[in-house]
Short mmCIF file of C-alpha atoms in Angstrom, two decimals:
data_model
loop_
_atom_site.label_atom_id
_atom_site.label_comp_id
_atom_site.label_asym_id
_atom_site.label_seq_id
_atom_site.Cartn_x
_atom_site.Cartn_y
_atom_site.Cartn_z
CA UNK A 1 0.00 0.00 0.00
CA UNK A 2 1.39 3.42 -0.93
CA UNK A 3 1.75 6.56 1.18
CA UNK A 4 -1.42 8.31 2.36
CA UNK A 5 -0.22 11.73 1.25
CA UNK A 6 2.72 13.52 -0.34
CA UNK A 7 5.67 14.69 1.75
CA UNK A 8 8.34 17.11 0.57
CA UNK A 9 11.58 15.18 0.28
CA UNK A 10 13.89 17.88 1.58
CA UNK A 11 11.63 18.59 4.54
CA UNK A 12 11.73 14.89 5.33
CA UNK A 13 15.44 14.14 5.06
CA UNK A 14 17.05 17.60 5.33
CA UNK A 15 16.96 17.74 9.15
CA UNK A 16 18.48 14.25 9.48
CA UNK A 17 21.22 15.24 7.06
CA UNK A 18 21.93 18.47 8.95
CA UNK A 19 22.12 16.64 12.27
CA UNK A 20 24.57 14.14 10.76
CA UNK A 21 22.27 11.25 11.64
CA UNK A 22 21.53 10.11 8.09
CA UNK A 23 23.57 11.81 5.38
CA UNK A 24 23.33 9.27 2.57
CA UNK A 25 19.71 9.79 1.46
CA UNK A 26 21.45 10.55 -1.87
CA UNK A 27 24.42 8.38 -2.81
CA UNK A 28 26.82 8.87 -5.71
CA UNK A 29 24.49 11.50 -7.15
CA UNK A 30 21.45 9.20 -7.13
CA UNK A 31 18.37 9.05 -4.94
CA UNK A 32 18.56 6.37 -2.27
CA UNK A 33 15.97 7.14 0.43
CA UNK A 34 12.45 7.62 -0.88
CA UNK A 35 10.02 10.28 0.36
CA UNK A 36 7.37 7.59 0.39
CA UNK A 37 6.12 4.94 2.80
CA UNK A 38 4.93 1.37 2.31
CA UNK A 39 2.14 0.27 4.66
CA UNK A 40 1.90 -3.30 5.93
CA UNK A 41 -0.50 -5.20 8.15
CA UNK A 42 0.31 -6.18 11.71
CA UNK A 43 -0.02 -9.84 10.74
CA UNK A 44 2.64 -9.50 8.04
CA UNK A 45 4.90 -7.76 10.57
CA UNK A 46 4.45 -10.73 12.89
CA UNK A 47 5.14 -13.15 10.04
CA UNK A 48 8.52 -11.50 9.37
CA UNK A 49 9.42 -11.68 13.05
CA UNK A 50 8.45 -15.35 13.30
CA UNK A 51 10.44 -16.30 10.20
CA UNK A 52 13.47 -14.44 11.58
CA UNK A 53 13.25 -16.07 15.00
CA UNK A 54 12.82 -19.58 13.62
CA UNK A 55 15.57 -19.32 11.00
CA UNK A 56 17.96 -18.00 13.65
CA UNK A 57 17.55 -21.31 15.48
CA UNK A 58 18.32 -23.30 12.32
CA UNK A 59 21.51 -21.40 11.51
CA UNK A 60 22.73 -21.27 15.12
CA UNK A 61 22.42 -25.05 15.40
CA UNK A 62 25.01 -25.50 12.64
CA UNK A 63 27.69 -23.36 14.34
CA UNK A 64 29.19 -25.90 16.80
CA UNK A 65 29.31 -28.52 14.06
CA UNK A 66 30.99 -26.18 11.59
CA UNK A 67 33.55 -25.02 14.14
CA UNK A 68 34.60 -28.62 14.72
CA UNK A 69 34.53 -29.61 11.05
CA UNK A 70 37.56 -30.53 8.97
CA UNK A 71 39.38 -27.75 7.18
CA UNK A 72 38.26 -29.23 3.87
CA UNK A 73 34.59 -28.53 4.65
CA UNK A 74 35.28 -24.98 5.80
CA UNK A 75 37.29 -24.32 2.66
CA UNK A 76 34.39 -25.69 0.62
CA UNK A 77 32.14 -23.19 2.41
CA UNK A 78 34.46 -20.44 1.18
CA UNK A 79 36.31 -19.70 4.42
CA UNK A 80 39.74 -18.26 3.49
CA UNK A 81 42.74 -20.32 4.59
CA UNK A 82 44.09 -17.58 6.92
CA UNK A 83 40.72 -17.47 8.74
CA UNK A 84 40.40 -21.20 9.49
CA UNK A 85 41.65 -20.98 13.08
CA UNK A 86 39.83 -17.75 13.83
CA UNK A 87 36.39 -19.03 12.81
CA UNK A 88 36.78 -21.95 15.21
CA UNK A 89 36.89 -19.53 18.14
CA UNK A 90 33.79 -20.43 20.15
CA UNK A 91 32.05 -18.09 22.60
CA UNK A 92 29.46 -20.37 24.24
CA UNK A 93 26.13 -19.16 25.61
CA UNK A 94 25.85 -16.14 23.34
CA UNK A 95 23.91 -15.80 20.07
CA UNK A 96 25.83 -16.73 16.93
CA UNK A 97 25.60 -13.10 15.84
CA UNK A 98 24.94 -9.86 17.72
CA UNK A 99 23.70 -7.87 14.73
CA UNK A 100 22.42 -9.81 11.72
CA UNK A 101 19.78 -9.49 8.99
CA UNK A 102 17.76 -12.02 7.02
CA UNK A 103 16.57 -11.02 3.55
CA UNK A 104 13.23 -12.32 2.30
CA UNK A 105 11.14 -12.47 -0.84
CA UNK A 106 7.39 -12.22 -0.32
CA UNK A 107 5.98 -14.93 -2.61
CA UNK A 108 2.65 -16.68 -3.24
CA UNK A 109 4.02 -19.54 -1.10
CA UNK A 110 4.90 -17.19 1.77
CA UNK A 111 8.19 -15.67 2.85
CA UNK A 112 11.31 -17.22 1.34
CA UNK A 113 14.76 -16.41 2.70
CA UNK A 114 17.26 -15.33 0.08
CA UNK A 115 20.30 -14.81 2.27
CA UNK A 116 21.53 -14.23 5.80
CA UNK A 117 23.73 -11.18 6.37
CA UNK A 118 25.05 -12.37 9.71
CA UNK A 119 28.45 -10.66 9.81
CA UNK A 120 28.35 -7.06 8.58
CA UNK A 121 24.77 -6.04 7.77
CA UNK A 122 23.92 -2.46 6.84
CA UNK A 123 20.58 -0.64 6.64
CA UNK A 124 20.75 -0.27 10.43
CA UNK A 125 20.34 3.49 10.70
CA UNK A 126 17.52 3.38 8.17
CA UNK A 127 15.57 0.68 10.05
CA UNK A 128 16.18 1.68 13.65
CA UNK A 129 16.32 5.48 13.36
CA UNK A 130 15.13 6.96 10.07
CA UNK A 131 11.98 4.84 9.83
CA UNK A 132 10.64 6.36 13.06
CA UNK A 133 11.21 9.86 11.71
CA UNK A 134 9.43 9.09 8.43
CA UNK A 135 6.50 7.34 10.12
CA UNK A 136 6.00 10.40 12.34
CA UNK A 137 6.01 12.68 9.28
CA UNK A 138 3.38 10.53 7.56
CA UNK A 139 1.32 10.15 10.72
CA UNK A 140 1.46 6.34 10.84
CA UNK A 141 2.66 3.81 13.41
CA UNK A 142 6.24 2.57 13.17
CA UNK A 143 6.65 -1.23 12.97
CA UNK A 144 10.17 -0.76 14.42
CA UNK A 145 9.09 1.25 17.46
CA UNK A 146 11.56 0.91 20.34
CA UNK A 147 13.64 -1.78 18.64
CA UNK A 148 16.88 0.19 19.15
CA UNK A 149 16.68 -0.56 22.90
CA UNK A 150 17.82 -4.11 22.20
CA UNK A 151 21.32 -3.01 21.13
CA UNK A 152 22.69 -2.16 24.60
CA UNK A 153 21.90 -5.48 26.34
CA UNK A 154 23.07 -7.42 23.28
CA UNK A 155 26.46 -5.70 23.18
CA UNK A 156 26.79 -5.94 26.97
CA UNK A 157 26.02 -9.64 26.81
CA UNK A 158 28.84 -10.46 24.43
CA UNK A 159 31.27 -8.21 26.30
CA UNK A 160 30.52 -10.10 29.54
CA UNK A 161 30.93 -13.41 27.71
CA UNK A 162 34.40 -12.38 26.54
CA UNK A 163 35.31 -11.21 30.06
CA UNK A 164 34.25 -14.53 31.58
CA UNK A 165 36.57 -16.32 29.19
CA UNK A 166 39.59 -14.29 30.22
CA UNK A 167 39.73 -11.79 27.35
CA UNK A 168 41.00 -8.28 27.93
CA UNK A 169 38.06 -5.89 27.52
CA UNK A 170 39.32 -2.53 28.78
CA UNK A 171 39.95 -0.88 25.41
CA UNK A 172 36.86 -1.05 23.19
CA UNK A 173 36.84 0.37 19.66
CA UNK A 174 34.26 0.55 16.88
CA UNK A 175 35.77 0.75 13.41
CA UNK A 176 34.84 1.20 9.75
CA UNK A 177 36.35 2.87 6.71
CA UNK A 178 36.68 6.51 7.73
CA UNK A 179 36.03 7.78 4.19
CA UNK A 180 32.90 5.67 3.66
CA UNK A 181 30.04 7.85 4.84
CA UNK A 182 27.42 5.12 5.29
CA UNK A 183 29.73 2.62 7.00
CA UNK A 184 31.25 5.22 9.31
CA UNK A 185 27.95 6.73 10.45
CA UNK A 186 26.34 3.31 10.82
CA UNK A 187 29.22 2.24 13.06
CA UNK A 188 29.02 5.45 15.09
CA UNK A 189 25.27 4.91 15.52
CA UNK A 190 25.90 1.39 16.87
CA UNK A 191 28.62 2.73 19.17
CA UNK A 192 26.12 5.21 20.64
CA UNK A 193 23.36 2.61 21.05
CA UNK A 194 25.68 -0.10 22.41
CA UNK A 195 26.11 1.69 25.74
CA UNK A 196 29.71 0.51 25.84
CA UNK A 197 32.58 2.81 26.91
CA UNK A 198 33.97 2.73 23.40
CA UNK A 199 35.50 5.06 20.81
CA UNK A 200 35.52 5.19 17.01
CA UNK A 201 38.60 4.76 14.82
CA UNK A 202 38.87 4.48 11.08
CA UNK A 203 40.13 1.15 9.80
CA UNK A 204 43.01 3.12 8.35
CA UNK A 205 44.19 3.90 11.91
CA UNK A 206 44.51 0.25 12.98
CA UNK A 207 48.01 -1.13 13.40
CA UNK A 208 49.36 -4.55 14.32
CA UNK A 209 52.44 -4.58 16.52
CA UNK A 210 53.84 -7.83 17.92
CA UNK A 211 50.90 -9.67 19.54
CA UNK A 212 48.35 -6.88 19.79
CA UNK A 213 46.14 -4.62 17.71
CA UNK A 214 46.40 -0.86 18.20
CA UNK A 215 44.85 2.41 17.07
CA UNK A 216 47.33 5.00 15.85
CA UNK A 217 46.45 8.35 17.46
CA UNK A 218 48.95 10.95 16.30
CA UNK A 219 52.22 9.31 17.24
CA UNK A 220 50.73 7.17 20.00
CA UNK A 221 49.51 3.58 19.85
CA UNK A 222 46.41 2.80 21.92
CA UNK A 223 45.58 -0.88 22.47
CA UNK A 224 42.48 -2.56 21.07
CA UNK A 225 41.02 -5.33 23.23
CA UNK A 226 37.52 -5.47 21.75
CA UNK A 227 36.78 -4.50 18.15
CA UNK A 228 33.41 -3.97 16.52
CA UNK A 229 34.21 -3.86 12.80
CA UNK A 230 31.94 -3.08 9.89
CA UNK A 231 34.45 -4.83 7.69
CA UNK A 232 34.16 -8.31 6.18
CA UNK A 233 36.57 -10.93 7.47
CA UNK A 234 37.04 -12.42 4.00
CA UNK A 235 38.41 -9.03 2.88
CA UNK A 236 40.54 -8.75 6.01
CA UNK A 237 42.12 -12.12 5.22
CA UNK A 238 43.59 -10.69 2.00
CA UNK A 239 44.78 -7.31 3.26
CA UNK A 240 48.43 -6.29 3.32
CA UNK A 241 50.17 -3.09 4.34
CA UNK A 242 52.20 -0.86 2.02
CA UNK A 243 55.26 -3.06 2.51
CA UNK A 244 53.34 -6.21 1.60
CA UNK A 245 53.10 -7.52 5.17
CA UNK A 246 49.90 -9.63 5.66
CA UNK A 247 48.35 -7.47 8.37
CA UNK A 248 44.92 -9.01 7.89
CA UNK A 249 46.27 -12.50 8.43
CA UNK A 250 48.05 -11.28 11.57
CA UNK A 251 44.78 -9.86 12.95
CA UNK A 252 43.07 -13.19 12.30
CA UNK A 253 45.87 -14.89 14.26
CA UNK A 254 45.20 -12.54 17.18
CA UNK A 255 41.53 -13.55 17.08
CA UNK A 256 42.44 -17.25 16.96
CA UNK A 257 44.89 -16.81 19.87
CA UNK A 258 42.17 -15.01 21.90
CA UNK A 259 44.20 -11.82 22.04
CA UNK A 260 41.48 -9.84 20.29
CA UNK A 261 37.73 -10.03 20.88
CA UNK A 262 35.58 -9.15 17.88
CA UNK A 263 31.95 -8.14 17.37
CA UNK A 264 30.27 -9.74 15.54
CA UNK A 265 31.91 -12.93 16.86
CA UNK A 266 33.70 -15.36 14.50
CA UNK A 267 30.60 -17.58 14.31
CA UNK A 268 28.80 -14.77 12.47
CA UNK A 269 31.36 -14.90 9.69
CA UNK A 270 30.87 -18.65 9.31
CA UNK A 271 27.12 -18.20 8.86
CA UNK A 272 27.63 -15.35 6.36
CA UNK A 273 28.69 -17.91 3.74
CA UNK A 274 25.79 -18.68 1.43
CA UNK A 275 27.23 -22.17 1.17
CA UNK A 276 25.79 -22.77 4.64
CA UNK A 277 22.36 -22.51 3.01
CA UNK A 278 23.36 -25.33 0.67
CA UNK A 279 24.63 -27.38 3.61
CA UNK A 280 21.38 -26.85 5.55
CA UNK A 281 19.26 -27.77 2.52
CA UNK A 282 21.34 -30.88 1.90
CA UNK A 283 20.80 -32.01 5.52
CA UNK A 284 17.10 -31.22 5.20
CA UNK A 285 16.68 -33.29 2.02
CA UNK A 286 18.52 -36.16 3.65
CA UNK A 287 16.24 -35.95 6.70
CA UNK A 288 19.28 -35.60 8.96
CA UNK A 289 20.54 -33.45 11.87
CA UNK A 290 17.39 -31.35 12.45
CA UNK A 291 14.28 -32.22 14.45
CA UNK A 292 10.99 -32.62 12.59
CA UNK A 293 9.95 -29.13 13.69
CA UNK A 294 13.24 -27.74 12.38
CA UNK A 295 12.84 -29.59 9.08
CA UNK A 296 9.42 -27.93 8.76
CA UNK A 297 11.02 -24.51 9.29
CA UNK A 298 13.61 -25.19 6.58
CA UNK A 299 10.90 -26.37 4.17
CA UNK A 300 8.74 -23.33 4.94
CA UNK A 301 11.24 -20.51 4.68
CA UNK A 302 14.27 -21.72 2.75
CA UNK A 303 14.80 -22.36 -0.95
CA UNK A 304 16.43 -25.41 -2.56
CA UNK A 305 20.14 -24.53 -2.63
CA UNK A 306 23.04 -26.68 -3.88
CA UNK A 307 26.78 -26.70 -4.50
CA UNK A 308 26.11 -27.85 -8.08
CA UNK A 309 23.47 -27.01 -10.70
CA UNK A 310 20.44 -29.25 -10.23
CA UNK A 311 18.04 -26.85 -11.91
CA UNK A 312 19.15 -27.01 -15.57
CA UNK A 313 16.18 -27.91 -17.72
CA UNK A 314 13.96 -28.11 -14.62
CA UNK A 315 13.44 -24.69 -13.03
CA UNK A 316 14.63 -21.07 -13.08
CA UNK A 317 17.62 -20.55 -10.81
CA UNK A 318 20.19 -18.08 -9.54
CA UNK A 319 23.92 -18.35 -8.90
CA UNK A 320 25.44 -16.46 -5.97
CA UNK A 321 29.04 -16.09 -4.79
CA UNK A 322 29.39 -17.55 -1.30
CA UNK A 323 30.56 -14.26 0.19
CA UNK A 324 28.87 -11.88 -2.23
CA UNK A 325 27.25 -8.80 -0.70
CA UNK A 326 24.66 -6.27 -1.91
CA UNK A 327 23.78 -8.44 -4.91
CA UNK A 328 27.39 -8.54 -6.06
CA UNK A 329 28.17 -11.30 -8.58
CA UNK A 330 24.58 -12.62 -8.66
CA UNK A 331 23.30 -14.03 -11.97
CA UNK A 332 19.67 -14.96 -12.74
CA UNK A 333 19.00 -17.79 -15.21
CA UNK A 334 15.94 -19.37 -16.76
CA UNK A 335 15.52 -23.13 -16.71
CA UNK A 336 17.33 -23.46 -20.06
CA UNK A 337 20.43 -21.75 -18.68
CA UNK A 338 19.99 -18.42 -20.47
CA UNK A 339 21.04 -15.33 -18.48
CA UNK A 340 18.07 -13.19 -17.49
CA UNK A 341 19.93 -10.64 -15.34
CA UNK A 342 23.56 -10.29 -14.29
CA UNK A 343 25.23 -8.12 -11.68
CA UNK A 344 28.37 -6.44 -13.04
CA UNK A 345 30.43 -6.39 -9.82
CA UNK A 346 33.63 -8.18 -10.88
CA UNK A 347 35.03 -8.43 -7.33
CA UNK A 348 32.93 -11.52 -6.57
CA UNK A 349 33.15 -13.43 -9.86
CA UNK A 350 36.13 -15.55 -8.83
CA UNK A 351 34.39 -16.86 -5.71
CA UNK A 352 32.80 -20.28 -5.39
CA UNK A 353 29.11 -20.16 -6.40
CA UNK A 354 26.00 -21.77 -4.99
CA UNK A 355 22.89 -22.58 -7.06
CA UNK A 356 19.49 -21.62 -5.67
CA UNK A 357 15.92 -21.92 -6.90
CA UNK A 358 14.86 -18.56 -8.28
CA UNK A 359 11.81 -16.73 -6.98
CA UNK A 360 10.47 -13.41 -8.23
CA UNK A 361 10.40 -10.38 -5.97
CA UNK A 362 6.97 -8.69 -6.04
CA UNK A 363 6.54 -5.50 -8.08
CA UNK A 364 5.55 -2.31 -6.24
CA UNK A 365 5.07 1.28 -7.38
CA UNK A 366 6.94 3.95 -5.42
CA UNK A 367 7.20 7.72 -5.50
CA UNK A 368 10.69 8.94 -6.48
CA UNK A 369 12.06 12.43 -7.08
CA UNK A 370 11.42 11.80 -10.79
CA UNK A 371 7.86 10.54 -10.37
CA UNK A 372 6.21 7.14 -10.00
CA UNK A 373 8.37 4.08 -10.68
CA UNK A 374 7.95 0.35 -10.48
CA UNK A 375 10.50 -1.81 -8.71
CA UNK A 376 11.04 -5.16 -7.02
CA UNK A 377 10.48 -5.28 -3.25
CA UNK A 378 12.92 -7.06 -0.91
CA UNK A 379 12.36 -7.39 2.85
CA UNK A 380 15.14 -7.32 5.43
CA UNK A 381 14.52 -8.42 9.02
CA UNK A 382 17.15 -7.81 11.68
CA UNK A 383 18.21 -10.26 14.35
CA UNK A 384 19.65 -8.44 17.39
CA UNK A 385 21.09 -10.46 20.24
CA UNK A 386 19.18 -13.53 19.09
CA UNK A 387 15.81 -11.76 18.90
CA UNK A 388 13.79 -10.69 15.86
CA UNK A 389 13.95 -6.93 15.55
CA UNK A 390 13.48 -4.06 13.06
CA UNK A 391 12.56 -4.52 9.41
CA UNK A 392 13.63 -2.67 6.27
CA UNK A 393 12.31 -2.57 2.70
CA UNK A 394 14.43 -2.10 -0.41
CA UNK A 395 13.16 -1.52 -3.95
CA UNK A 396 15.25 -2.07 -7.06
CA UNK A 397 15.66 -4.36 -10.04
CA UNK A 398 15.46 -8.15 -10.20
CA UNK A 399 18.81 -8.13 -8.30
CA UNK A 400 18.80 -5.90 -5.21
CA UNK A 401 22.09 -3.99 -4.99
CA UNK A 402 23.63 -1.22 -2.89
CA UNK A 403 21.88 1.47 -4.98
CA UNK A 404 18.40 0.00 -4.64
CA UNK A 405 16.00 2.44 -3.00
CA UNK A 406 15.38 2.49 0.73
CA UNK A 407 11.60 2.49 1.22
CA UNK A 408 10.33 3.41 4.71
CA UNK A 409 7.66 1.16 6.20
CA UNK A 410 4.58 1.94 8.30
CA UNK A 411 1.75 -0.03 9.87
CA UNK A 412 -1.79 0.08 8.57
CA UNK A 413 -4.35 1.10 11.19
#
């Protein structure tokens, strides 16, 4: 359902931009945040929360098994060689991820999960902060009301878990690329909401010296005991300094040696691999590992996903790189193997691919700065500290990418 009345775009987003809360309503010269709102029913809101809660159980159940698995399986899942020890670092009695997001397609057969952004999800400021502002402007109820209050106990919980296991936790830093507006401000928002006595540092300021990570402040090195990073571990594994030293690999060693605590924890990176979806579906088809109730959850919300192409000549399908993000490297095929749509992000093309049954995202009409436009609607549902939380809607092409519109969401009365 579309917005009940028109709202001036600048009046809507200008104050947030001025306050420095949300400055990327336009990105790279293109409109990102829409001056529109999509209304949903309370029952659909509950359906998203239930799917999120139940899928979280399915994915979390695989973590202990994966952390004890042979290297060969982890490598098959796409885990980089330098990260093998780090991802085995277990922090018992905490959720597998502190801040995660499931992405769903709304289909005639119900919600179907497309991927699980368990390690470094974005869209956080939009869902937990901006949506409230937009709902107020449109005079509708916010489906994400009060959800930001879950951040503080979730971050405190993992900090206490690290403390109990003997980690140093005095020096807490939140880090992202300092030049990347969205990542930096998202990280600073989480720092504020976490309630932790932490500071922000750009990733460019991080230094590895002997057996510790530091932040370079002027000429001084300040230790890092706990690091929240909006930075993918698979990218970290490949990073080197100007002299060619493998700094990323060294950081992963610190994590494996329990000399650096990270948020999200290493288990979140394991679950980020889309190959885990293929593993779960394989176990489901074999009738193994999961209880009957859990098998029903997999059948309800997940799509057939494989390490090899089982769809040729049978059904439309999609290929996805195991650590692709924001639609990067995704290719849509028809049943005959002809390309229907292809993302042009070359960074992900050399990764291992999984094959997944293709479903169509529903078409919606939205109000843009250039008038009415049709687009495909994707739902994101956050998982914070193991609990279903805020939702976010994105509208774009058949493949949702980082430039797909952000569409605020309200509740029908």
